Coordinates of C-alpha atoms in Angstrom, one line a residue:
M1 CA -28.3 -15.8 18.2
D2 CA -26.5 -13.5 15.7
M3 CA -24.7 -10.7 16.2
V4 CA -26.5 -6.8 15.9
I5 CA -24.9 -3.6 14.9
R6 CA -26.8 -0.6 16.2
A7 CA -26.8 2.6 17.9
A8 CA -25.2 2.8 21.3
L9 CA -27.4 3.3 23.8
P10 CA -26.6 6.0 26.8
A11 CA -26.4 3.2 29.4
E12 CA -24.0 1.3 27.0
Y13 CA -21.5 4.7 27.1
A14 CA -19.6 4.1 30.0
E15 CA -19.0 0.2 29.3
L16 CA -18.0 0.7 25.6
G17 CA -15.7 3.6 27.0
E18 CA -14.0 1.2 29.5
I19 CA -14.0 -1.8 25.8
T20 CA -12.3 0.8 24.2
A21 CA -9.4 2.0 26.6
R22 CA -8.3 -1.4 27.5
A23 CA -8.4 -2.7 23.6
Y24 CA -6.1 0.3 23.2
L25 CA -3.7 -0.3 26.2
T26 CA -3.7 -4.3 26.1
D27 CA -2.8 -4.3 22.3
G28 CA 0.0 -1.1 23.1
H29 CA -1.3 1.5 21.4
L30 CA -0.7 3.7 23.9
D31 CA 2.6 5.2 24.4
F32 CA 2.1 6.6 28.0
N33 CA 0.0 3.6 29.1
E34 CA -2.1 4.4 32.2
A35 CA -1.2 8.1 32.0
D36 CA -1.9 8.3 28.1
P37 CA -4.1 11.6 27.9
Y38 CA -5.5 10.0 24.9
L39 CA -7.7 7.3 27.3
D40 CA -10.0 10.4 28.4
V41 CA -10.9 10.7 24.8
L42 CA -11.3 7.3 24.5
R43 CA -13.6 6.2 27.5
D44 CA -16.1 9.4 26.3
V45 CA -18.6 7.4 24.2
A46 CA -21.5 10.1 25.8
G47 CA -19.3 13.2 23.4
R48 CA -18.7 10.9 20.8
A49 CA -22.3 10.4 20.8
A50 CA -23.1 13.9 20.8
R51 CA -21.4 14.8 18.0
A52 CA -21.1 11.7 15.6
E53 CA -23.0 8.1 15.7
V54 CA -21.9 5.5 18.2
L55 CA -22.4 2.0 16.8
V56 CA -22.0 -0.8 18.7
A57 CA -21.8 -5.0 18.0
V58 CA -24.2 -6.7 20.1
R59 CA -24.6 -10.6 20.9
E60 CA -27.3 -12.3 23.0
E61 CA -27.1 -8.4 24.6
R62 CA -23.6 -8.5 25.4
L63 CA -21.4 -5.7 24.2
L64 CA -18.7 -7.0 21.5
G65 CA -17.1 -3.7 20.8
G66 CA -17.8 -0.2 19.2
V67 CA -17.0 2.4 16.1
T68 CA -17.5 6.0 15.8
F69 CA -18.6 7.2 12.5
A70 CA -18.3 10.3 11.3
A71 CA -20.5 11.6 8.4
P72 CA -19.0 14.5 6.4
G73 CA -18.9 17.8 8.3
S74 CA -18.7 16.1 11.7
P75 CA -16.0 18.4 14.0
L76 CA -14.7 14.5 14.9
A77 CA -13.6 13.5 11.3
D78 CA -9.8 13.9 10.9
I79 CA -8.7 13.7 7.8
A80 CA -12.2 13.3 5.5
A81 CA -12.7 15.6 2.7
P82 CA -16.4 17.6 2.3
D83 CA -17.4 14.4 0.2
E84 CA -16.3 11.6 2.8
A85 CA -17.0 10.1 5.6
E86 CA -14.8 8.9 8.0
F87 CA -14.7 6.4 11.1
R88 CA -12.4 5.8 14.3
M89 CA -12.0 4.3 17.6
L90 CA -12.9 0.7 16.3
A91 CA -12.4 -1.6 19.0
V92 CA -13.5 -4.7 19.9
A93 CA -13.9 -6.5 23.4
H94 CA -10.7 -9.3 23.9
E95 CA -12.6 -12.0 24.9
A96 CA -15.4 -11.1 21.8
R97 CA -11.8 -11.2 19.2
G98 CA -12.5 -13.6 16.0
Q99 CA -16.0 -13.6 16.1
G100 CA -16.4 -11.2 13.2
A101 CA -17.5 -8.2 15.2
G102 CA -14.8 -5.8 14.1
E103 CA -15.2 -6.5 10.5
A104 CA -19.3 -6.4 10.9
L105 CA -18.7 -2.8 12.6
V106 CA -16.6 -1.8 9.3
R107 CA -19.1 -3.0 6.9
A108 CA -22.1 -1.1 9.1
C109 CA -19.7 2.1 8.6
V110 CA -19.4 1.6 4.9
E111 CA -23.2 1.2 4.7
R112 CA -24.0 4.3 6.5
A113 CA -21.3 6.3 4.5
R114 CA -23.1 4.8 1.2
S115 CA -26.7 5.8 2.6
V116 CA -25.5 9.5 2.7
E117 CA -26.0 11.3 -0.4
G118 CA -23.0 12.9 -2.1
V119 CA -20.3 10.7 0.0
T120 CA -18.0 9.3 -2.5
G121 CA -15.6 7.5 -0.1
L122 CA -14.7 6.0 3.4
V123 CA -11.2 7.3 5.4
L124 CA -10.1 6.1 8.1
S125 CA -6.6 6.6 10.2
T126 CA -4.9 3.6 11.9
Q127 CA -1.7 3.3 13.8
R128 CA 1.3 0.9 12.4
S129 CA 0.5 -1.3 14.9
M130 CA -3.1 -2.4 14.3
A131 CA -2.6 -5.2 12.3
G132 CA -5.7 -7.0 12.7
A133 CA -7.9 -4.2 11.6
H134 CA -5.2 -3.4 8.7
R135 CA -5.9 -7.1 7.5
I136 CA -10.2 -6.3 7.7
Y137 CA -9.6 -2.8 5.8
A138 CA -7.9 -4.4 3.2
R139 CA -10.5 -7.5 2.9
L140 CA -13.2 -5.2 2.5
G141 CA -11.3 -2.6 -0.4
F142 CA -10.0 -0.3 1.5
V143 CA -6.6 1.3 -0.4
R144 CA -3.6 2.9 1.7
T145 CA -3.2 6.6 1.4
P146 CA 0.3 7.6 2.3
E147 CA 0.1 10.8 1.1
R148 CA -2.6 11.6 4.0
D149 CA -0.6 10.0 6.7
W150 CA -0.3 12.9 9.3
A151 CA 0.3 13.2 12.8
P152 CA -1.8 14.2 16.0
I153 CA 1.5 14.4 17.7
E154 CA 5.2 14.5 17.6
G155 CA 6.2 10.6 17.4
L156 CA 3.0 9.1 16.6
T157 CA 2.3 8.8 12.7
L158 CA -1.1 7.6 11.5
L159 CA -1.4 5.7 8.6
T160 CA -4.3 6.4 6.4
Y161 CA -7.1 4.4 4.2
R162 CA -9.6 5.1 1.9
L163 CA -12.3 3.4 0.6
K164 CA -14.3 4.5 -2.7
L165 CA -18.0 4.3 -2.5

């Protein structure tokens, strides 16, 4: 059966939050491991869904991963200009990696951004250690924007990318 990308259902929020938290933890993207305060943010899918769009990749009713799409003006947009959309917290369950879910989720964000009137670009922030995601971004035409790199907390510089739409 084919993979489906769709809006997350409230019944899936807890599972998606755990997939996202586990992906960041297992891949070593959290400086304080289980004590990292960002874990609460990663697990709060309901909070994200109230302020942005949360998309999931599903195959045969199995949740593979998800991403948060922030349209212009969303409080979840960290670096987007008024004419840009942004996506955040792309995560795929470890057992589902290599099946195209991450790329499908990013492609869905590109399509969603293109559907918003006046949006000229799609941006994102990422950590240096997220090499697999960087390969997806490059493959889909995103370009590094080092002039926009930023540090949400001391000691953590996020890299930025932009896709011109």
